[in-house]
PDB file of C-alpha atoms and ligand atoms in Angstrom:
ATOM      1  CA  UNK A   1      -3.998   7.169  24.849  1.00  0.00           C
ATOM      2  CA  UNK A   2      -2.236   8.980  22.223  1.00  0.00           C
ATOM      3  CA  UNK A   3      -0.677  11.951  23.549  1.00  0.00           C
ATOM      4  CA  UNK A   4       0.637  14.011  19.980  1.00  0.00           C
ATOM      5  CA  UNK A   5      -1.916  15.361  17.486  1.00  0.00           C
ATOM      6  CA  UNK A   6      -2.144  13.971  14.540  1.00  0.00           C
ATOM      7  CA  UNK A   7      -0.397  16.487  12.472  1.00  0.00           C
ATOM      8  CA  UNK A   8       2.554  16.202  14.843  1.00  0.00           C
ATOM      9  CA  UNK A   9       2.338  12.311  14.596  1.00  0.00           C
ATOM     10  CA  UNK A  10       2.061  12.752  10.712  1.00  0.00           C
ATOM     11  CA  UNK A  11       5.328  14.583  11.027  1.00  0.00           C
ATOM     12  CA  UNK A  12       7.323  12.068  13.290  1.00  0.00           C
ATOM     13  CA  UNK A  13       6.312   9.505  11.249  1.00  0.00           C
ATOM     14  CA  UNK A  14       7.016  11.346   7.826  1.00  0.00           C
ATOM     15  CA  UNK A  15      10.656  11.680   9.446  1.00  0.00           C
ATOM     16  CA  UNK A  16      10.815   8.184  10.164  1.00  0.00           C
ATOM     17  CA  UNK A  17       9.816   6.807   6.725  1.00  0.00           C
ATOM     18  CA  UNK A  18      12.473   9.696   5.356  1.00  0.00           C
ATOM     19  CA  UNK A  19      14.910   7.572   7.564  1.00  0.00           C
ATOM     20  CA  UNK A  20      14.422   4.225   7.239  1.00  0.00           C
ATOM     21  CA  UNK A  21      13.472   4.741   3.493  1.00  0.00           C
ATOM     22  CA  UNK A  22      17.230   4.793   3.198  1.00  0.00           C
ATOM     23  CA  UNK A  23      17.811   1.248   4.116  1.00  0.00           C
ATOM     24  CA  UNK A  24      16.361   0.037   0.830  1.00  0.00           C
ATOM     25  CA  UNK A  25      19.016   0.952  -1.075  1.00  0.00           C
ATOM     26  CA  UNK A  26      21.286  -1.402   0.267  1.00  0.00           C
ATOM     27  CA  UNK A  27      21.882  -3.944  -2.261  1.00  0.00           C
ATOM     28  CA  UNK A  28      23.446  -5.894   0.415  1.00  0.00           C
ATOM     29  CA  UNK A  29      20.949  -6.151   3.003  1.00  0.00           C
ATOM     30  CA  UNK A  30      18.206  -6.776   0.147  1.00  0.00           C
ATOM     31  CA  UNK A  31      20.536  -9.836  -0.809  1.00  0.00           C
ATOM     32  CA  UNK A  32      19.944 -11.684   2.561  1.00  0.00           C
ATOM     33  CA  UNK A  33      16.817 -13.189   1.328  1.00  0.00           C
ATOM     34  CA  UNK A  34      14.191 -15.863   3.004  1.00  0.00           C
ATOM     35  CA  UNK A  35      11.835 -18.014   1.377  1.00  0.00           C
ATOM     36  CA  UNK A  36       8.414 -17.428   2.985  1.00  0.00           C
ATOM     37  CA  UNK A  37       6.602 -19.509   0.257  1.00  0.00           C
ATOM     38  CA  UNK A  38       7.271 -20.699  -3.130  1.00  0.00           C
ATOM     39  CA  UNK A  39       6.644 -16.961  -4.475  1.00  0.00           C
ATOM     40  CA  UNK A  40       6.960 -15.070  -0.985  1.00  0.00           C
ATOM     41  CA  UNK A  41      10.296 -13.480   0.191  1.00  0.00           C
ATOM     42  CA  UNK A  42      11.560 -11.529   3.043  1.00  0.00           C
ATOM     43  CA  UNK A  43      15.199  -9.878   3.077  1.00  0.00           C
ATOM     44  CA  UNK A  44      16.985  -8.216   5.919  1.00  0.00           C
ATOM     45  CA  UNK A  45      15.921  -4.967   4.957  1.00  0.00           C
ATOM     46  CA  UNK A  46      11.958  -6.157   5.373  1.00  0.00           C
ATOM     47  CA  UNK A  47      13.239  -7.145   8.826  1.00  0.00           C
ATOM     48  CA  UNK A  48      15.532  -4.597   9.610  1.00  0.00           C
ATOM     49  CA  UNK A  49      13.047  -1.473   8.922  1.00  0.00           C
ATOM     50  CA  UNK A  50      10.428  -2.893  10.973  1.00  0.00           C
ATOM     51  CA  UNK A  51      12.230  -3.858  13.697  1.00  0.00           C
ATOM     52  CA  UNK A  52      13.549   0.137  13.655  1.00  0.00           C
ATOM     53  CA  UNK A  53      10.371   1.495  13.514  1.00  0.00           C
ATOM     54  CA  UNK A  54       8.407  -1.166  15.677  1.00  0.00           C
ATOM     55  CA  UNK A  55      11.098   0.959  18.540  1.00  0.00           C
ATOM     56  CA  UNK A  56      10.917   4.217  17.291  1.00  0.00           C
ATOM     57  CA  UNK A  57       6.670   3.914  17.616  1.00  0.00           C
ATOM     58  CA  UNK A  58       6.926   2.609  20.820  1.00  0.00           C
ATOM     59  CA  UNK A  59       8.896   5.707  22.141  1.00  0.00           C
ATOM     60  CA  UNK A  60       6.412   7.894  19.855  1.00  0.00           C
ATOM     61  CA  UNK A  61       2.673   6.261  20.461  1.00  0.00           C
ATOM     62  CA  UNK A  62       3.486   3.849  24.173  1.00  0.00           C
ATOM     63  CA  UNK A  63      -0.005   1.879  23.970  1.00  0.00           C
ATOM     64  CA  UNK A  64      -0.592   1.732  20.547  1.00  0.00           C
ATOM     65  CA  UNK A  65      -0.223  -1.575  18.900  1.00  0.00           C
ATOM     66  CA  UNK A  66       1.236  -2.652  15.997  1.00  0.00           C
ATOM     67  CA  UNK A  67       0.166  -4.797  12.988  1.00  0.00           C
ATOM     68  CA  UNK A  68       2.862  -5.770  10.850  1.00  0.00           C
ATOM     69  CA  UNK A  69       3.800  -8.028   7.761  1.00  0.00           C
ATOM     70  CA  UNK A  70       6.611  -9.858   9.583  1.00  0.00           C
ATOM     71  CA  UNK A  71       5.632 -10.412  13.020  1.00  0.00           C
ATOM     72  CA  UNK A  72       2.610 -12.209  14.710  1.00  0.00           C
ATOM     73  CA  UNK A  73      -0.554 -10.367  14.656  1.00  0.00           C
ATOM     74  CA  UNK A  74      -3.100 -12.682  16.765  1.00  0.00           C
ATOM     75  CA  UNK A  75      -2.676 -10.427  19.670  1.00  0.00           C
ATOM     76  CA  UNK A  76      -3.405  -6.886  18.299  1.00  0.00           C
ATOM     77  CA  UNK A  77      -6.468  -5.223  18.938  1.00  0.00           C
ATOM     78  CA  UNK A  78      -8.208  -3.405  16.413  1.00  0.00           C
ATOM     79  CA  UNK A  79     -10.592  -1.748  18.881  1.00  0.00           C
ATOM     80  CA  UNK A  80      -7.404   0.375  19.573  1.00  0.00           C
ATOM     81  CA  UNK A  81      -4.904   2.323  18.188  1.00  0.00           C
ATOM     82  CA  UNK A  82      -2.608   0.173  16.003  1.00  0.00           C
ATOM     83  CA  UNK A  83      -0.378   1.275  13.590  1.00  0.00           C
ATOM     84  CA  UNK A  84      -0.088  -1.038  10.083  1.00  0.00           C
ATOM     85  CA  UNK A  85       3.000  -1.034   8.535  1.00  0.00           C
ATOM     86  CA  UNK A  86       4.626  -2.656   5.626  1.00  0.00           C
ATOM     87  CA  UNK A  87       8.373  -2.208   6.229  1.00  0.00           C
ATOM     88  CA  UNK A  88       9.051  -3.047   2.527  1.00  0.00           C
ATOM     89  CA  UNK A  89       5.873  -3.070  -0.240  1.00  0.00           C
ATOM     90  CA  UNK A  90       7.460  -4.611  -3.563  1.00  0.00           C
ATOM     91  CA  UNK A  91      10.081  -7.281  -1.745  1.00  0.00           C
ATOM     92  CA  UNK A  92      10.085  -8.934  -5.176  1.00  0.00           C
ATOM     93  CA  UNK A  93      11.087  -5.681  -6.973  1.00  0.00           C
ATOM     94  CA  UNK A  94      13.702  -4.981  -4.300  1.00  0.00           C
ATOM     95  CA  UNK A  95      15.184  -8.373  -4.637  1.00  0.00           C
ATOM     96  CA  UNK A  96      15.514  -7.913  -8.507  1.00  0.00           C
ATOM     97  CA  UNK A  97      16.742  -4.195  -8.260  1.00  0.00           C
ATOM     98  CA  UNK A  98      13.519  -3.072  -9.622  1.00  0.00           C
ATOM     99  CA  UNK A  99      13.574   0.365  -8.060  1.00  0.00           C
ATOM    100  CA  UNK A 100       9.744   0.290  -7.227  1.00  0.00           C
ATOM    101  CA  UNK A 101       9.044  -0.366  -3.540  1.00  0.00           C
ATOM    102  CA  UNK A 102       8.085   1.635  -0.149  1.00  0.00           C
ATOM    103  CA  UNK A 103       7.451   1.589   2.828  1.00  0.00           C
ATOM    104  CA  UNK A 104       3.819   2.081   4.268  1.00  0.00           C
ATOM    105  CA  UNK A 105       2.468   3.073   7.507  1.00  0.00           C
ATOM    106  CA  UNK A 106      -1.078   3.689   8.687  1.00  0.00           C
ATOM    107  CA  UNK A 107      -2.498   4.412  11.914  1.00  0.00           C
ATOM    108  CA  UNK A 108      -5.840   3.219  12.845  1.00  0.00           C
ATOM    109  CA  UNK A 109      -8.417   3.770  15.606  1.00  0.00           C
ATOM    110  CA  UNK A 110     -11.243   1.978  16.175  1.00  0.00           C
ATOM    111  CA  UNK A 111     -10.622   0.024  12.724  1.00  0.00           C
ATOM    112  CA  UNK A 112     -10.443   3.310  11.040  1.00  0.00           C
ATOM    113  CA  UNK A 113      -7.627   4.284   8.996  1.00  0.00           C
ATOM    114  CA  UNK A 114      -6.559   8.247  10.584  1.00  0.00           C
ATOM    115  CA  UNK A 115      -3.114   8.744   9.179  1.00  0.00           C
ATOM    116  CA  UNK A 116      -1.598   6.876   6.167  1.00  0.00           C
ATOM    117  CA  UNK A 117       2.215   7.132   4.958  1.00  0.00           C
ATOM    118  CA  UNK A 118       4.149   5.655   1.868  1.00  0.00           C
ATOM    119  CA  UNK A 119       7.108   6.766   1.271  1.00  0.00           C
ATOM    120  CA  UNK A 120       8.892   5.024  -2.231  1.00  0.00           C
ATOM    121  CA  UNK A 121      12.795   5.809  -1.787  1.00  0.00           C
ATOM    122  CA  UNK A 122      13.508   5.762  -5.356  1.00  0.00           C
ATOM    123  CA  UNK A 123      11.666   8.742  -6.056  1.00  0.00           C
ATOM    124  CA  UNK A 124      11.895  10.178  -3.093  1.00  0.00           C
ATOM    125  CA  UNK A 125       8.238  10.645  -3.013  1.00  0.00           C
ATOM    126  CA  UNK A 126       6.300  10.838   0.081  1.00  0.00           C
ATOM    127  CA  UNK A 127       2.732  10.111   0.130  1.00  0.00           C
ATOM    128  CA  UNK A 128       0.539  11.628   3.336  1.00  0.00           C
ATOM    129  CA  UNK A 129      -2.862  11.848   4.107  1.00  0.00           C
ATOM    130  CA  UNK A 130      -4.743  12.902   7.398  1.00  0.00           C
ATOM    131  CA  UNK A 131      -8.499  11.953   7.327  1.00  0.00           C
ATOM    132  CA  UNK A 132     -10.305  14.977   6.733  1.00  0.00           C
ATOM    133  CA  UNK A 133      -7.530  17.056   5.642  1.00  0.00           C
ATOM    134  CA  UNK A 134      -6.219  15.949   1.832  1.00  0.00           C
ATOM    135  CA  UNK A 135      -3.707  14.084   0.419  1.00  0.00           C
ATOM    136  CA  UNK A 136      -0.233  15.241  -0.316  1.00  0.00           C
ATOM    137  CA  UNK A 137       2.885  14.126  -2.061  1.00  0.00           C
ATOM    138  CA  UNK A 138       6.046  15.356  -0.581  1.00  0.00           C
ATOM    139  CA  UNK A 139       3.739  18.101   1.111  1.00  0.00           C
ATOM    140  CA  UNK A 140       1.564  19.234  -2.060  1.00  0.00           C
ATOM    141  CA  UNK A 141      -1.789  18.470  -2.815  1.00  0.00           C
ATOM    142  CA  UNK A 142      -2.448  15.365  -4.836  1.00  0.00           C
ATOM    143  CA  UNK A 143      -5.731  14.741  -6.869  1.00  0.00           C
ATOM    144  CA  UNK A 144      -7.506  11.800  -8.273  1.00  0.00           C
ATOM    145  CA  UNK A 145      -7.748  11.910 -12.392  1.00  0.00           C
ATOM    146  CA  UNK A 146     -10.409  13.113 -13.910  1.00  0.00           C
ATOM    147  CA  UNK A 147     -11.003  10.354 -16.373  1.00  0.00           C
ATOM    148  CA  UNK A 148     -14.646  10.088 -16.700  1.00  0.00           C
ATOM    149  CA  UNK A 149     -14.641   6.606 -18.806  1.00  0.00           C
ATOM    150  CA  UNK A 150     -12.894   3.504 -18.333  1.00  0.00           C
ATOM    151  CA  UNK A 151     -12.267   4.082 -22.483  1.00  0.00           C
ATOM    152  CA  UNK A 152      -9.884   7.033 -21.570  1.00  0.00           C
ATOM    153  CA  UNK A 153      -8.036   5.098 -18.173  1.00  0.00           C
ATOM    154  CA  UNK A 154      -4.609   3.433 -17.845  1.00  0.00           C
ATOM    155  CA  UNK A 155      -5.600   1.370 -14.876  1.00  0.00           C
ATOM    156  CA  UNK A 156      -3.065  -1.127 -12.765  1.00  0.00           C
ATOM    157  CA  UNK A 157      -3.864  -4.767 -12.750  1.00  0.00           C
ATOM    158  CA  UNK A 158      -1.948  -7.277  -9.483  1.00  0.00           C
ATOM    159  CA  UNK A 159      -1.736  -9.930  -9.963  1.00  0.00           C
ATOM    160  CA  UNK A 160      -0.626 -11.102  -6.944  1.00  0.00           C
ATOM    161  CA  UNK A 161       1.715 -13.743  -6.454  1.00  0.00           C
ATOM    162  CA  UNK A 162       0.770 -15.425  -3.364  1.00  0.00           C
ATOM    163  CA  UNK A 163      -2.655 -16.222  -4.683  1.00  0.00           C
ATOM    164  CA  UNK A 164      -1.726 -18.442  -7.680  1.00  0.00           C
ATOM    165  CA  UNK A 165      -4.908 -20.314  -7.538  1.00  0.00           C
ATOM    166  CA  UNK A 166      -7.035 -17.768  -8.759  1.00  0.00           C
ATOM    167  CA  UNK A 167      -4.574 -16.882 -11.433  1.00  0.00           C
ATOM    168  CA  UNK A 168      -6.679 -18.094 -13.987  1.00  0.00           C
ATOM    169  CA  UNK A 169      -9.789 -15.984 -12.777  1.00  0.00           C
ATOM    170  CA  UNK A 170      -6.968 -12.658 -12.506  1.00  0.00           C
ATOM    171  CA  UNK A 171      -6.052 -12.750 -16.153  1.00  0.00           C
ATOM    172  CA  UNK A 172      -9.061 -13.172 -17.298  1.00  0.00           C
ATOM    173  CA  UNK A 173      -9.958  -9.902 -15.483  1.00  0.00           C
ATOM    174  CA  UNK A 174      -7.124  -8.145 -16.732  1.00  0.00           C
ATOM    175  CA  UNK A 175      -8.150  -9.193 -20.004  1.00  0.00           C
ATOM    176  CA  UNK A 176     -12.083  -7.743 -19.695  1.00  0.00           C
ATOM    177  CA  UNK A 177     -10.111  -4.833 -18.653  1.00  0.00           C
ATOM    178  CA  UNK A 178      -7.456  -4.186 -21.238  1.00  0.00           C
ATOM    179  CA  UNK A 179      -9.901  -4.562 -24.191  1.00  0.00           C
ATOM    180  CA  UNK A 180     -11.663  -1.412 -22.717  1.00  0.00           C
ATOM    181  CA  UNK A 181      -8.939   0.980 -21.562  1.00  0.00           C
ATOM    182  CA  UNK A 182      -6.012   1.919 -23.271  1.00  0.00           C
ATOM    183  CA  UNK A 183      -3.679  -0.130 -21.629  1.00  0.00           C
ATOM    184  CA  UNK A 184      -2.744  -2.045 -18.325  1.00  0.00           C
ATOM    185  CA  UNK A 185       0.033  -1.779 -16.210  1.00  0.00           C
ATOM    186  CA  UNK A 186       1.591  -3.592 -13.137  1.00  0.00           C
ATOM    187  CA  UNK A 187       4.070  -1.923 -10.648  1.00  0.00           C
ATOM    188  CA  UNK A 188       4.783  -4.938  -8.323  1.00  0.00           C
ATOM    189  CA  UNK A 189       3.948  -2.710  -5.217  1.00  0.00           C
ATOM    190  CA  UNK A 190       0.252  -2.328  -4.244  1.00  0.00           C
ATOM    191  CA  UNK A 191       1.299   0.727  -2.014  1.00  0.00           C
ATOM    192  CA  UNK A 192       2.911   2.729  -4.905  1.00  0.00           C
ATOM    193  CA  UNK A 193       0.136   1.576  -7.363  1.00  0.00           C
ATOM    194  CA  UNK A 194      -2.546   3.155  -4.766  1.00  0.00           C
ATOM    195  CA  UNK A 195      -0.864   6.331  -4.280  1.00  0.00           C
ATOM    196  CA  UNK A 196      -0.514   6.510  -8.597  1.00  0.00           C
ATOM    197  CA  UNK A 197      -4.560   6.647  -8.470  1.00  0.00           C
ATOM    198  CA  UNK A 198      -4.480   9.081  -5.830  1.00  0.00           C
ATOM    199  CA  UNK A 199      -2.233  11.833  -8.052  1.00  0.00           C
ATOM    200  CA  UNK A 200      -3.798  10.647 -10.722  1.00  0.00           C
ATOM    201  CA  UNK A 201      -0.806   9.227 -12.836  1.00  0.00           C
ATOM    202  CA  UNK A 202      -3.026   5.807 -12.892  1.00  0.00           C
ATOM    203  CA  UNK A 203      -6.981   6.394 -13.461  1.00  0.00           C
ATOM    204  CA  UNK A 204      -7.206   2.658 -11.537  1.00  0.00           C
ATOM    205  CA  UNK A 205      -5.793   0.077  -9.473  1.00  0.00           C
ATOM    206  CA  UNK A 206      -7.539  -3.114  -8.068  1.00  0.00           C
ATOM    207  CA  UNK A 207      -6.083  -6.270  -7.272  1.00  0.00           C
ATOM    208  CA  UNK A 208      -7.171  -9.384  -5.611  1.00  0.00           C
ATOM    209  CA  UNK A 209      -5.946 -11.221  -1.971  1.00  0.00           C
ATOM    210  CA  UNK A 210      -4.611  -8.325  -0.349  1.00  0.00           C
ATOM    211  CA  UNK A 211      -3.875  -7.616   3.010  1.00  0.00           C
ATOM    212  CA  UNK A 212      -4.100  -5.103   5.466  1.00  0.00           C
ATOM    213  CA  UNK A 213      -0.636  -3.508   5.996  1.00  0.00           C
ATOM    214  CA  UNK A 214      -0.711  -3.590   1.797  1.00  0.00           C
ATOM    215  CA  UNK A 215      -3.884  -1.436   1.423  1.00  0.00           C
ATOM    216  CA  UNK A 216      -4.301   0.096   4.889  1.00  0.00           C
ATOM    217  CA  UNK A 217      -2.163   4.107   4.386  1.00  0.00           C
ATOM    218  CA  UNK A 218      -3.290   3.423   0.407  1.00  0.00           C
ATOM    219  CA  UNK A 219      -6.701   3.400   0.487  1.00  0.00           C
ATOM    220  CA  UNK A 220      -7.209   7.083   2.868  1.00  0.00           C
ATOM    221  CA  UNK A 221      -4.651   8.674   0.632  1.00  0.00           C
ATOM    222  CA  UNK A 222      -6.964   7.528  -2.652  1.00  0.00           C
ATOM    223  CA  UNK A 223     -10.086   8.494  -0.370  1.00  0.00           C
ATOM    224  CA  UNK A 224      -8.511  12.223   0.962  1.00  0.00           C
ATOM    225  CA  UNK A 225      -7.588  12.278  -2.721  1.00  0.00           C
ATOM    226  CA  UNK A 226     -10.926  12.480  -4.060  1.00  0.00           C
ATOM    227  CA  UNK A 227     -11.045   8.613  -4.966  1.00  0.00           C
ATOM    228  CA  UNK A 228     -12.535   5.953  -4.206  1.00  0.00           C
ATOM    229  CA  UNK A 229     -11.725   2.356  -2.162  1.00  0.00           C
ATOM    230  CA  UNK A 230     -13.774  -0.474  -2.132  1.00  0.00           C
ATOM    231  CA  UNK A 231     -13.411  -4.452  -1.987  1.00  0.00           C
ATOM    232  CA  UNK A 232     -14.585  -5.946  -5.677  1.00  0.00           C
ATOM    233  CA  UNK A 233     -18.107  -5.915  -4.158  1.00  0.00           C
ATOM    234  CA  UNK A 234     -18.010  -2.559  -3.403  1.00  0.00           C
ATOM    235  CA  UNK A 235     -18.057  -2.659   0.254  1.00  0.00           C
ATOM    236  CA  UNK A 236     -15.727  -0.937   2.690  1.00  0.00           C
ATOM    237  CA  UNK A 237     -12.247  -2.763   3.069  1.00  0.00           C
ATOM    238  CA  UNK A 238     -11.658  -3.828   6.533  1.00  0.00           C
ATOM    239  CA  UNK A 239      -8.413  -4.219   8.661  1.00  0.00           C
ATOM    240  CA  UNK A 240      -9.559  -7.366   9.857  1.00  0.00           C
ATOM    241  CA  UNK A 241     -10.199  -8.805   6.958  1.00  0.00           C
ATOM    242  CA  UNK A 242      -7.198 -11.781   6.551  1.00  0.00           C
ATOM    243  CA  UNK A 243      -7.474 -11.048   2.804  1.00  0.00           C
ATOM    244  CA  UNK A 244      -8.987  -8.598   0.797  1.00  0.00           C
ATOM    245  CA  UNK A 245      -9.355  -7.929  -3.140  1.00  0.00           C
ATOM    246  CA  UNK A 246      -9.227  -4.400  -3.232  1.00  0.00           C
ATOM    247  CA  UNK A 247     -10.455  -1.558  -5.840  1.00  0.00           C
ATOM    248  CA  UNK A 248      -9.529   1.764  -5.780  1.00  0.00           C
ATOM    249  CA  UNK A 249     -10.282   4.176  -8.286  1.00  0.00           C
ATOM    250  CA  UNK A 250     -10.987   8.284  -9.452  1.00  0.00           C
ATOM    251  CA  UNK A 251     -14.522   7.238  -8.380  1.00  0.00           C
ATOM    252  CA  UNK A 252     -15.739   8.315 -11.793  1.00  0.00           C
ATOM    253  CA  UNK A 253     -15.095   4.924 -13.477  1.00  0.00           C
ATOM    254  CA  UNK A 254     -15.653   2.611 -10.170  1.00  0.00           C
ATOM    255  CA  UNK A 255     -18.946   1.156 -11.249  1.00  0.00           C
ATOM    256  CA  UNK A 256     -17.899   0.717 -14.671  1.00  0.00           C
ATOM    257  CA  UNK A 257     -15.030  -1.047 -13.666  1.00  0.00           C
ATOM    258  CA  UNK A 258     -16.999  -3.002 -11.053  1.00  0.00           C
ATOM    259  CA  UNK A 259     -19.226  -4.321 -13.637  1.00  0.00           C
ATOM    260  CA  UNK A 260     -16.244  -6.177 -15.139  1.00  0.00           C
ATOM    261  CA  UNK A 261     -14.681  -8.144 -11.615  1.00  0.00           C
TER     262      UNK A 261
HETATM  263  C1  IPD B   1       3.145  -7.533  -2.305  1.00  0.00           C
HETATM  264  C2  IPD B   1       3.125  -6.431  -3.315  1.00  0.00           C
HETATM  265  C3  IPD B   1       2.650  -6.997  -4.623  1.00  0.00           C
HETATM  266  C4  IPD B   1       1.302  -7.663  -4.497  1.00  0.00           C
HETATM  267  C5  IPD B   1       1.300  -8.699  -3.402  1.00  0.00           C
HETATM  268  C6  IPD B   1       1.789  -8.106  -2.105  1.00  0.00           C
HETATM  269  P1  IPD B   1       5.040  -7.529  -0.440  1.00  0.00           P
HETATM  270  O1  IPD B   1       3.600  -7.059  -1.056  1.00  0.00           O
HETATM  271  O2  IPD B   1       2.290  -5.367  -2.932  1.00  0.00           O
HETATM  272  O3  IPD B   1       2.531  -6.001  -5.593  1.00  0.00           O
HETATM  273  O4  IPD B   1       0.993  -8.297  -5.692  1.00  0.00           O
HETATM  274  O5  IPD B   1      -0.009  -9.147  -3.231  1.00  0.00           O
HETATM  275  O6  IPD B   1       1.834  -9.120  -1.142  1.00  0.00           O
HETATM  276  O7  IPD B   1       4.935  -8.991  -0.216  1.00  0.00           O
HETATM  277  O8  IPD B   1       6.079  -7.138  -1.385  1.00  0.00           O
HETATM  278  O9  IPD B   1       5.019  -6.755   0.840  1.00  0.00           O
HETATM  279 CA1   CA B   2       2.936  -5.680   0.802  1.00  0.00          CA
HETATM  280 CA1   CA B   3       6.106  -6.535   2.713  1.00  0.00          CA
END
């Protein structure tokens, strides 16, 4: 069905990120906001980029579905190719002018994550990964850390608005955590924070209630990274999977870390 290679999609898609990466520095389309929920937001820039890239995929990939944050899902397929795409990651952050969002892109076949994409505007850093072939930011080679203890990791703790019922159980985590690393952090965008472990500026990222397009282009670029991505039982994360809590790590301190969720 898909008629490029997937270097050559890697590179449209790279282009199109580039593009519509641009749109989230309009402090005017990021101030027509929508109240999904109580703590969940969606501003004409979450809109806008999708809806540009939902066309731009079709022309690239006719056939291939899409799975998207802010569209309707129940029809997609994951026994095909579907692209899973978060046109903004960090809508809270781009409301407040907290320059840490992106936008991430994954394309999956058979349920399995081939190509992954997040590109963060601020920086202007793109992350890419092909499976089999590496990760890369802004086309060089990214590794995980090579912390070997959890003692010598900075690691990223969500705690993830939408889920305030388990808040209790989150902070108590973070809490297990911080007394044994030195020190936790919190980005506000679960595709940045993946692509941190994945060059190795965090050692460790995990966060609970996740979903798809949030983890999906994250957790190949940890794994072609050298790391490791697993739900907080240490299985597999799936695409299906309505919610997922999600750890990802340099693989070196995964159990250890596991021990404590
Ligand atoms: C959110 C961000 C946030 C995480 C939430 C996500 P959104 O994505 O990744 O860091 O805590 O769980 O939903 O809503 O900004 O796309
Ligand atoms: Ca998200
Ligand atoms: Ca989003």
């Amino acid at each position: 069905m898909l008629t490029l290679d997937s270097s050559a999609l890697l590179q449209e898609a790279a282009a199109l990120l580039r593009q519509q990466g641009q749109l989230l520095h309009s402090r005017t389309l990021a101030g027509q906001t929508r109240a999904k929920g109580k703590t969940d937001f969606v501003t004409a820039v979450d809109t806008r980029v999708q809806e540009n890239i939902r066309m731009a995929l079709e022309q690239l990939t006719p056939g291939a579905a899409l799975m998207a944050e802010e569209k309707d899902n129940a029809a997609v397929d994951l026994n095909g190719a579907v692209w899973v795409l978060d046109p903004v990651d960090g809508t809270t952050n781009l409301i407040h002018g907290f320059r840490h969002s992106a936008i991430s892109l994954a394309l999956a076949v058979e349920g399995r994550v081939e190509l992954g994409l997040i590109y963060d505007p601020y920086a202007d850093e793109l992350f890419t990964a092909r499976r089999g072939k590496g990760a890369f930011c802004n086309g060089e080679p990214i590794h995980v850390s090579g912390a070997a203890a959890l003692a010598d990791s900075l690691c990223s703790v969500g705690t993830n608005p939408g889920c305030r019922d388990q808040a209790d159980a989150a902070f108590a985590r973070m809490r297990r955590i911080y007394d044994r690393c030195h020190d936790v952090r919190r980005v506000g965008a679960a595709s940045i924070e993946l692509c941190y472990v994945a060059c190795g500026r965090l050692d460790a990222y995990l966060e609970h209630g996740l979903k798809p397009w949030d983890y999906a282009a994250g957790m190949l670029i940890v794994a072609e990274a050298g790391g490791r991505v697993t739900d907080f039982a240490g299985d597999a994360p799936l695409l299906d999977a309505s919610r997922c809590a999600i750890l990802a790590t340099n693989g070196q301190i995964h159990s250890e870390l596991q021990s404590l969720l």
